[in-house]
mmCIF file of C-alpha atoms and ligand atoms in Angstrom:
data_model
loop_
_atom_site.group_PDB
_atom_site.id
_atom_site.type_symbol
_atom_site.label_atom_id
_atom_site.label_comp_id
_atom_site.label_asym_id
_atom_site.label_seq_id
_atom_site.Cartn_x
_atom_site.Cartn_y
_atom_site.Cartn_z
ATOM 1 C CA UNK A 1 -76.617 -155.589 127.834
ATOM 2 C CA UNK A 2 -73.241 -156.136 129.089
ATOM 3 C CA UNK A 3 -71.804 -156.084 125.476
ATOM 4 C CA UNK A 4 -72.360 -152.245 124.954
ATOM 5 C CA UNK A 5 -71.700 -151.007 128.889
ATOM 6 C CA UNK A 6 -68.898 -148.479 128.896
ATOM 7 C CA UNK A 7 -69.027 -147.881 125.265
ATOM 8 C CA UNK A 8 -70.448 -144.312 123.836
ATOM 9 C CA UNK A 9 -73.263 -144.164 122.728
ATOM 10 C CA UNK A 10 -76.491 -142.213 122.053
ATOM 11 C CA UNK A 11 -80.237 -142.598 122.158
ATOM 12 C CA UNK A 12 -83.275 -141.229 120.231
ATOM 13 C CA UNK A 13 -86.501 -141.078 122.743
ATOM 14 C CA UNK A 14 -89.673 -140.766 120.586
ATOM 15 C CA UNK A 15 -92.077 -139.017 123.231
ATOM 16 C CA UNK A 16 -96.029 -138.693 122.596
ATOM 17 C CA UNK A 17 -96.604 -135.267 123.438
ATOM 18 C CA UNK A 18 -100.457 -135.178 122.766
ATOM 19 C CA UNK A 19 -101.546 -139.104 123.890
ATOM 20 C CA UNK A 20 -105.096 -139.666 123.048
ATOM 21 C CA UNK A 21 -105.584 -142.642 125.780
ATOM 22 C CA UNK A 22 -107.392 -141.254 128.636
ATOM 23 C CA UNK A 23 -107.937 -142.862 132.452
ATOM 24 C CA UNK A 24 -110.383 -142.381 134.649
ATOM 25 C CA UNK A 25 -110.970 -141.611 138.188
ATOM 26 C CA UNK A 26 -113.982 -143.274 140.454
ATOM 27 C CA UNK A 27 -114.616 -142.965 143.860
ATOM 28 C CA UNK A 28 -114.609 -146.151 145.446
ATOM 29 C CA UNK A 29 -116.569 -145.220 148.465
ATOM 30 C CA UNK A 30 -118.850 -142.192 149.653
ATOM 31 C CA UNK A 31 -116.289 -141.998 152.503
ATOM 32 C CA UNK A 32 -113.760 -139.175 151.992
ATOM 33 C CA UNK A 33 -110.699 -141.014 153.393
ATOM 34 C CA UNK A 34 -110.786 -143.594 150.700
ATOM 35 C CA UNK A 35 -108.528 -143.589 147.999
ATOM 36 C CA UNK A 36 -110.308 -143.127 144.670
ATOM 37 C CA UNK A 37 -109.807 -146.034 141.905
ATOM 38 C CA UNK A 38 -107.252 -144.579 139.310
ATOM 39 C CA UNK A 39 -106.661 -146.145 136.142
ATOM 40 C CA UNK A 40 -104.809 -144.322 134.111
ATOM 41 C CA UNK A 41 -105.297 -146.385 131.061
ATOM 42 C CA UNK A 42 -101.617 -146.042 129.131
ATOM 43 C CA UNK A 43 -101.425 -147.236 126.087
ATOM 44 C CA UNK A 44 -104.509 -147.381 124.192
ATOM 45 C CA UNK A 45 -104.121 -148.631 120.990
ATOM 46 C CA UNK A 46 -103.678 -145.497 118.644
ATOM 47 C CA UNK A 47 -100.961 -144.104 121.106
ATOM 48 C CA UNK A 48 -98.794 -147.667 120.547
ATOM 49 C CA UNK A 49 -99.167 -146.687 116.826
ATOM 50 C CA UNK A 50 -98.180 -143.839 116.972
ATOM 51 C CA UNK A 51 -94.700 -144.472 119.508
ATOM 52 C CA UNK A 52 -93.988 -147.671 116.446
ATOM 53 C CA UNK A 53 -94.116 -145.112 113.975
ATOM 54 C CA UNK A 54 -91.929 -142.969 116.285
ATOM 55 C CA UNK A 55 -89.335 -145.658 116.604
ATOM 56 C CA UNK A 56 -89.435 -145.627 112.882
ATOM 57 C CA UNK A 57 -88.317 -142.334 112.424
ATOM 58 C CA UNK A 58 -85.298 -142.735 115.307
ATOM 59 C CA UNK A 59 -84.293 -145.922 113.027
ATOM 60 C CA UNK A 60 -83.713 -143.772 110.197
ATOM 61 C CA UNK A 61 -82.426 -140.787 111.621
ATOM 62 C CA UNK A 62 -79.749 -143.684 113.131
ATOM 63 C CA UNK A 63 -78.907 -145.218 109.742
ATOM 64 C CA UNK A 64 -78.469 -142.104 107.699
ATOM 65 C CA UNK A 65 -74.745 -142.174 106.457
ATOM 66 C CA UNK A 66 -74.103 -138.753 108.792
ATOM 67 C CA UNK A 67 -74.659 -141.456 112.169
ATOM 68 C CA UNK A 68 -72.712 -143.983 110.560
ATOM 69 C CA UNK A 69 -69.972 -142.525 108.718
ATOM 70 C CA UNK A 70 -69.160 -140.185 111.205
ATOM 71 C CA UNK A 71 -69.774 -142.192 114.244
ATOM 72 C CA UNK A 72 -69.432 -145.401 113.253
ATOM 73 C CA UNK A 73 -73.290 -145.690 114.781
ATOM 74 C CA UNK A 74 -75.066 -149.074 114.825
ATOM 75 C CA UNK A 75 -77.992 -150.122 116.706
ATOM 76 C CA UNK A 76 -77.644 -152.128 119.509
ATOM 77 C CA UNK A 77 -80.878 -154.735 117.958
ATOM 78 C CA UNK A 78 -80.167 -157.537 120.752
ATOM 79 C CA UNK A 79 -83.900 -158.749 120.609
ATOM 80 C CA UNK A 80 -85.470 -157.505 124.290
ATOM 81 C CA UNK A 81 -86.581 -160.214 126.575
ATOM 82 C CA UNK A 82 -90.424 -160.445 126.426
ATOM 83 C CA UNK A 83 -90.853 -159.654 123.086
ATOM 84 C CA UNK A 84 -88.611 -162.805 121.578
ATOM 85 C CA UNK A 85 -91.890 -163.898 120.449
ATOM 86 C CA UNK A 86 -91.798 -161.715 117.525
ATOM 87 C CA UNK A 87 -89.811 -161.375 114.621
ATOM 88 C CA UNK A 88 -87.322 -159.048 115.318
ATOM 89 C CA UNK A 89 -88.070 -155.487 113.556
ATOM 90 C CA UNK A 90 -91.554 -156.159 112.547
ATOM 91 C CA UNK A 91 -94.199 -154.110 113.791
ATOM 92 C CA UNK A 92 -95.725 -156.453 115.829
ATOM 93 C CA UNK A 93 -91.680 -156.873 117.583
ATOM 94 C CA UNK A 94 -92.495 -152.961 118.333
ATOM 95 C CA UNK A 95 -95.255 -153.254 119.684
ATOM 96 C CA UNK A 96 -94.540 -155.635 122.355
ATOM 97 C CA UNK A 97 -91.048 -153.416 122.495
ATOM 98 C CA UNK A 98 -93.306 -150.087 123.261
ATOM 99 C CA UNK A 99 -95.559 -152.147 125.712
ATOM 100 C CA UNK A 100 -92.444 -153.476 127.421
ATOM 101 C CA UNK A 101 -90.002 -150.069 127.176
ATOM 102 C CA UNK A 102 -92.674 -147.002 127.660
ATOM 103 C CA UNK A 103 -92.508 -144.795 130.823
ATOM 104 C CA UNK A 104 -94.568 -142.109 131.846
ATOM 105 C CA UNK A 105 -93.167 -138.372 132.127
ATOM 106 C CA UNK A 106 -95.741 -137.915 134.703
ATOM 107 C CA UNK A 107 -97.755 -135.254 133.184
ATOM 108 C CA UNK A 108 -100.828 -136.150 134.885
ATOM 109 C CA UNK A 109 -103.673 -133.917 134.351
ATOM 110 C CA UNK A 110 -107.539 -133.133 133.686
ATOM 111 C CA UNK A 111 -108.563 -135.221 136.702
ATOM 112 C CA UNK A 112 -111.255 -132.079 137.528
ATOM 113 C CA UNK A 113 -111.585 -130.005 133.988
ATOM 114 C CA UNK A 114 -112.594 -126.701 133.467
ATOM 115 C CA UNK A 115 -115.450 -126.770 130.976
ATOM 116 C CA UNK A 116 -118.711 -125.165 130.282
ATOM 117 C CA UNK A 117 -121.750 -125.347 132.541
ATOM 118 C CA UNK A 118 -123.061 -128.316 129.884
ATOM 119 C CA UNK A 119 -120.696 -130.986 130.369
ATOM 120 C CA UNK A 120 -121.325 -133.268 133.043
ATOM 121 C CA UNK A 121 -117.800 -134.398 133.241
ATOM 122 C CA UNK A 122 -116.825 -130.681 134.194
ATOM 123 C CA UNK A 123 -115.528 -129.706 137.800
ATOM 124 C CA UNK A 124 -114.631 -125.965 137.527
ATOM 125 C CA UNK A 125 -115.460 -123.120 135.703
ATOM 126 C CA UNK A 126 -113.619 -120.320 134.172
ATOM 127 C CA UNK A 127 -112.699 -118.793 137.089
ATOM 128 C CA UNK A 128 -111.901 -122.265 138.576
ATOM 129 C CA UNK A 129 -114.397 -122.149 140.934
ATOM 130 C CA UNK A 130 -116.013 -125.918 141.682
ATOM 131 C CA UNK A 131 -119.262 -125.561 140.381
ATOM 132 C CA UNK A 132 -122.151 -125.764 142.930
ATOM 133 C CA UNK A 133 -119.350 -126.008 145.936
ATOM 134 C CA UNK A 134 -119.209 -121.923 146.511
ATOM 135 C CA UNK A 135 -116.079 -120.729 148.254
ATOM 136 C CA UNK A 136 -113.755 -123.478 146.439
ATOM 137 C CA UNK A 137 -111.751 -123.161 143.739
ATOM 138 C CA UNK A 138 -109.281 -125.640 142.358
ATOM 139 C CA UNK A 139 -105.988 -124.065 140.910
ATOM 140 C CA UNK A 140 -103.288 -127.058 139.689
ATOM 141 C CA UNK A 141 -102.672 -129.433 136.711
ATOM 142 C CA UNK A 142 -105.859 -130.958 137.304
ATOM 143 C CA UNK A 143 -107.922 -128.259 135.656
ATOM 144 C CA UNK A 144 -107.192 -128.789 132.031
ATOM 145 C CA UNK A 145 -109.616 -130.261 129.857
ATOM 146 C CA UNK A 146 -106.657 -131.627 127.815
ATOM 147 C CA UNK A 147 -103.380 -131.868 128.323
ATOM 148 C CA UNK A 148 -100.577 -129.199 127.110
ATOM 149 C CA UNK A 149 -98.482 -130.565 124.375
ATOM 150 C CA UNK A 150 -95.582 -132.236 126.154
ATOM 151 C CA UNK A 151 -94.143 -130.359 129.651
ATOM 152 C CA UNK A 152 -96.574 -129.463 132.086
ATOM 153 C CA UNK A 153 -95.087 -127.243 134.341
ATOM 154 C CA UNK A 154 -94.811 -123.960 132.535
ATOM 155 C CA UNK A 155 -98.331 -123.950 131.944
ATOM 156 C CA UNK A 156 -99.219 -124.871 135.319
ATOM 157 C CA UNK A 157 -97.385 -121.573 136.665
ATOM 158 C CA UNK A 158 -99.518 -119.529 134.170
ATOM 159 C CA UNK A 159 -102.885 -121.332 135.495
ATOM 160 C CA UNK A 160 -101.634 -120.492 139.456
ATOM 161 C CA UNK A 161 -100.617 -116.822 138.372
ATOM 162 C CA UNK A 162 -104.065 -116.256 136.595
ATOM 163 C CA UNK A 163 -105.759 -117.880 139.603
ATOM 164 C CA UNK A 164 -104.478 -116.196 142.067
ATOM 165 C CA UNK A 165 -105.001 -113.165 140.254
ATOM 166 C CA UNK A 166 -108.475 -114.302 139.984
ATOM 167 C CA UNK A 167 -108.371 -114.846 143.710
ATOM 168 C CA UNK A 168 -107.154 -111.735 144.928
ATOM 169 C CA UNK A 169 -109.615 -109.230 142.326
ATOM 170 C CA UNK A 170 -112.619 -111.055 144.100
ATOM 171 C CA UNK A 171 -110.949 -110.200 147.558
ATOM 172 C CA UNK A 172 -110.910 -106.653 146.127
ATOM 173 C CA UNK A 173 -114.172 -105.960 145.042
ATOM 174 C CA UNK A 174 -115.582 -107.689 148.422
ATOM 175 C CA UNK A 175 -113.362 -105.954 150.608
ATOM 176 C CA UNK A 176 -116.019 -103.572 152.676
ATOM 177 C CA UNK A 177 -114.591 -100.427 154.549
ATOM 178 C CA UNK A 178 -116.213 -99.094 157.831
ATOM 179 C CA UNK A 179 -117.792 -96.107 156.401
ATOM 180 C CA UNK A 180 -119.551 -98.379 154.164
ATOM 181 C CA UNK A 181 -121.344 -100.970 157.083
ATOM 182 C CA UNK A 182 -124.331 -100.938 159.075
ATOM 183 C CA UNK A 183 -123.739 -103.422 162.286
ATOM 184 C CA UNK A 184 -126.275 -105.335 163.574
ATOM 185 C CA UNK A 185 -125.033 -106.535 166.710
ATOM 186 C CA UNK A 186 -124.909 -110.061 167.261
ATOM 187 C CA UNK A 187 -124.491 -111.262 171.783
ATOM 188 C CA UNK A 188 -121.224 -113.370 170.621
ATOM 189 C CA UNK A 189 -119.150 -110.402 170.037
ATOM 190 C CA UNK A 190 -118.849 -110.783 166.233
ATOM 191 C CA UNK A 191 -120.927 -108.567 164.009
ATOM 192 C CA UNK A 192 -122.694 -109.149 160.876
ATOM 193 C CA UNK A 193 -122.757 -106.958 158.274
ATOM 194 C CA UNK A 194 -124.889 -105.091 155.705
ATOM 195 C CA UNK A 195 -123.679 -102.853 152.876
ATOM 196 C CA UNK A 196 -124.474 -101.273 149.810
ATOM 197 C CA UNK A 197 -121.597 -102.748 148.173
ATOM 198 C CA UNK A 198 -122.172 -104.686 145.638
ATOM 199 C CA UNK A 199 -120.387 -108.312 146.143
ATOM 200 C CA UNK A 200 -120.946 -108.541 150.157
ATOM 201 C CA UNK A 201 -124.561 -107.147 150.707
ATOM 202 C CA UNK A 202 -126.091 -109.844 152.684
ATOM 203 C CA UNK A 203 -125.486 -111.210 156.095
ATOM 204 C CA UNK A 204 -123.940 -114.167 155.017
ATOM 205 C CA UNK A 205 -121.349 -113.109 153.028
ATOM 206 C CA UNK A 206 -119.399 -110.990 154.908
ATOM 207 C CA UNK A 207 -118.299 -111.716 159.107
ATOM 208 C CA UNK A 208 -116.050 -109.373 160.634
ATOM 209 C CA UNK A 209 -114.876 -109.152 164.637
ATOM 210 C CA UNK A 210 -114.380 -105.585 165.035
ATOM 211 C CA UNK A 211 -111.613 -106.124 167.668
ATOM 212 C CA UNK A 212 -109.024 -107.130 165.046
ATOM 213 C CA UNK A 213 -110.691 -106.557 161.345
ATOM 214 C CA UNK A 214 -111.002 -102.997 159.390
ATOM 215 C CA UNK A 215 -111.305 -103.444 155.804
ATOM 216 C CA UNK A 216 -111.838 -107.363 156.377
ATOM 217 C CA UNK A 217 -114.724 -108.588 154.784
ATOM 218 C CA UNK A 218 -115.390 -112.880 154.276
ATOM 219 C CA UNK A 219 -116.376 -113.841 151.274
ATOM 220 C CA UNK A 220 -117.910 -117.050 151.665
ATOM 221 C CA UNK A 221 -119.123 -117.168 147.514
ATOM 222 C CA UNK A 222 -115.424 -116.204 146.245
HETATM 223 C C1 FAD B 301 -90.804 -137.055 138.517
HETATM 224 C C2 FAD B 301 -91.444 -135.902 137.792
HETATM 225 C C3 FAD B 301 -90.701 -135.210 136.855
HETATM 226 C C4 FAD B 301 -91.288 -134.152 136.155
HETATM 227 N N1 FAD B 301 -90.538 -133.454 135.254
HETATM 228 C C5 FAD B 301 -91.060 -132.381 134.629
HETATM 229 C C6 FAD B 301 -90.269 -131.596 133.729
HETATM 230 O O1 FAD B 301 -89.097 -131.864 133.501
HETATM 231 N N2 FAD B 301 -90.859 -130.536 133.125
HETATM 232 C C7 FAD B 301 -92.163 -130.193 133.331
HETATM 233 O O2 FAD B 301 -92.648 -129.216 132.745
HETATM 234 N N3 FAD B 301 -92.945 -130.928 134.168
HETATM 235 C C8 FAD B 301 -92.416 -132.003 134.834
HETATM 236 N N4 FAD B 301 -93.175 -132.748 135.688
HETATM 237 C C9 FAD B 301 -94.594 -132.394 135.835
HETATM 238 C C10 FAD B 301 -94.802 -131.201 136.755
HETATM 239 O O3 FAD B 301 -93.916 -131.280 137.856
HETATM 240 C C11 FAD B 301 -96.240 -131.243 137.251
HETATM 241 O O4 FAD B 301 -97.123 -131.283 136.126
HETATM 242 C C12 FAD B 301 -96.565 -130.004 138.094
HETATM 243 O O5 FAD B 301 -95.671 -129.871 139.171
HETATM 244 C C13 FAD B 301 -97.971 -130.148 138.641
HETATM 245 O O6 FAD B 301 -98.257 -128.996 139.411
HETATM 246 P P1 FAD B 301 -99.447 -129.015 140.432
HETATM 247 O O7 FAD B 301 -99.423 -127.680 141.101
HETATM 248 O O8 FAD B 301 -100.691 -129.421 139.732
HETATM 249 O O9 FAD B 301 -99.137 -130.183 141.467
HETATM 250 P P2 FAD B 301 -97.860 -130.420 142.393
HETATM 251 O O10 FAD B 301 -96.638 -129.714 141.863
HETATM 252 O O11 FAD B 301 -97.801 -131.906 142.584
HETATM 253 O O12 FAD B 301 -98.263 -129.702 143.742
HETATM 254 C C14 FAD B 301 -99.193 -130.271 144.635
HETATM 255 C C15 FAD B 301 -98.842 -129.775 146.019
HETATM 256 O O13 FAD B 301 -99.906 -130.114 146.915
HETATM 257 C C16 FAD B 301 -99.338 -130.622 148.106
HETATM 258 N N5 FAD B 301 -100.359 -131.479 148.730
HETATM 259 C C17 FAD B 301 -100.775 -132.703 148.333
HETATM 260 N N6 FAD B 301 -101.739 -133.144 149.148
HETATM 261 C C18 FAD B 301 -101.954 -132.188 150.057
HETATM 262 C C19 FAD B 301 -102.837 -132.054 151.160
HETATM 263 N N7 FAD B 301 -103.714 -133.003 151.487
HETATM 264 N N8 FAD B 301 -102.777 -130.924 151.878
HETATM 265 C C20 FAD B 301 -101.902 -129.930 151.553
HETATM 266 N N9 FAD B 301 -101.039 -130.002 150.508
HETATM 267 C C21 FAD B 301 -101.073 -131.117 149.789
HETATM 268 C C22 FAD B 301 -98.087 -131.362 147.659
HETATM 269 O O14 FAD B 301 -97.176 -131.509 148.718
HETATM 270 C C23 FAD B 301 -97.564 -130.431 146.557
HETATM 271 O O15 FAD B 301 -96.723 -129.425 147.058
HETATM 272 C C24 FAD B 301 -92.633 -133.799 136.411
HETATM 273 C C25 FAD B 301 -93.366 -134.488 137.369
HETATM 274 C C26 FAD B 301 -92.774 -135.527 138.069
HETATM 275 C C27 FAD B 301 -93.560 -136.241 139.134
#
């Protein structure tokens, strides 16, 4: 390496936007404060061919006579340590190069997909509520079935904006003014309350203290 430090030079990064390999999560115990077992399973086999043929295309983009003749470009084809093994430039020499040179952009995502009611694999639905947990919802990277081609975090904004959004309409429709209420008087101090609106008409959903709430109404469903 110490042969080309100082000098100019340039670099073409072939990046798998859409990898196929997929990890897996497990819980390793029933108890919460465990870590789970993550594996996130890099590298399957179709995503190594796909970064050789990748490397390829930054080889010949390098040797076209516009790198060369203008920049006086040449690769810098020391053989890397590890991957001596193999003859230099053949694709089983990329291979081992990919194994031995890949990093992750830290995308991670999909850990607790949205997907339809069928799919056992599924965590949330389309409102990203967790199904069968009421009153939860996740809202973050880990909701997408798949991942978005390449950067994650533009699309992650949209998810929180739309979740929110989600968040807040529920809060709407549940919110319960006075004039609306019967009480029932409860010895605590806290009342429980009965409407005839639609999204908080029974006792459990909605808990109010009337020393401090108006227009407050829990939602304990979302
Ligand atoms: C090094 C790096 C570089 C990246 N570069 C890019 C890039 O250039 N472009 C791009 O589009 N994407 C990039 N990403 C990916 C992008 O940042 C993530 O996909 C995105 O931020 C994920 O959003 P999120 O809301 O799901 O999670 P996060 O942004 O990770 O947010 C999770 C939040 O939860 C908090 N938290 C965790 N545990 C708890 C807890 N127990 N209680 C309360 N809070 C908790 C954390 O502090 C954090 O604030 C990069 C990621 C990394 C790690």
């Amino acid at each position: 390496m110490g042969e080309i430090l100082g000098r100019e030079g340039f670099c073409i990064r072939p990046i798998l936007g859409l990898p196929k390999s997929r990890g897996i999560i497990m819980l390793k115990l029933t108890n919460v404060h465990n870590h789970p077992y993550i594996d996130p399973q890099l590298l399957l086999h179709p995503d190594v061919k796909a970064l050789v043929k990748g490397i390829k295309v930054a080889l010949e983009v390098g040797n076209t006579s516009a790198f060369i003749n203008n920049f006086g470009a040449e690769f810098y084809d020391k053989p890397l340590p590890g991957c001596t093994a193999e003859m230099y430039g053949s694709d089983c020499y990329w291979v081992c190069y990919v194994r031995h040179m890949s990093t992750t952009f830290y995308h991670l995502t999909g850990g607790c997909k949205m997907t339809t009611a069928s799919d056992s694999y599924g965590v949330v639905d389309h409102t990203l509520r967790v199904r069968e947990a009421g009153g939860l919802r996740v809202v973050d990277a880990s909701i997408t079935p798949f991942i978005t081609n390449v950067n994650t975090n533009a699309p992650i904004i949209m998810i929180a904006e739309k979740g929110s959004d989600m968040a807040k309409q529920k809060w709407k429709r549940a919110a319960v003014s006075w004039h609306q209420l019967t009480y029932l008087s409860f010895p605590h101090g806290f009342v429980y309350l009965s409407s005839g609106h639609p999204h908080c008409n029974i006792y459990s959903d909605c808990q109010i203290n009337p020393e401090d709430a108006h227009d407050r109404c829990v939602d304990f469903n979302l």
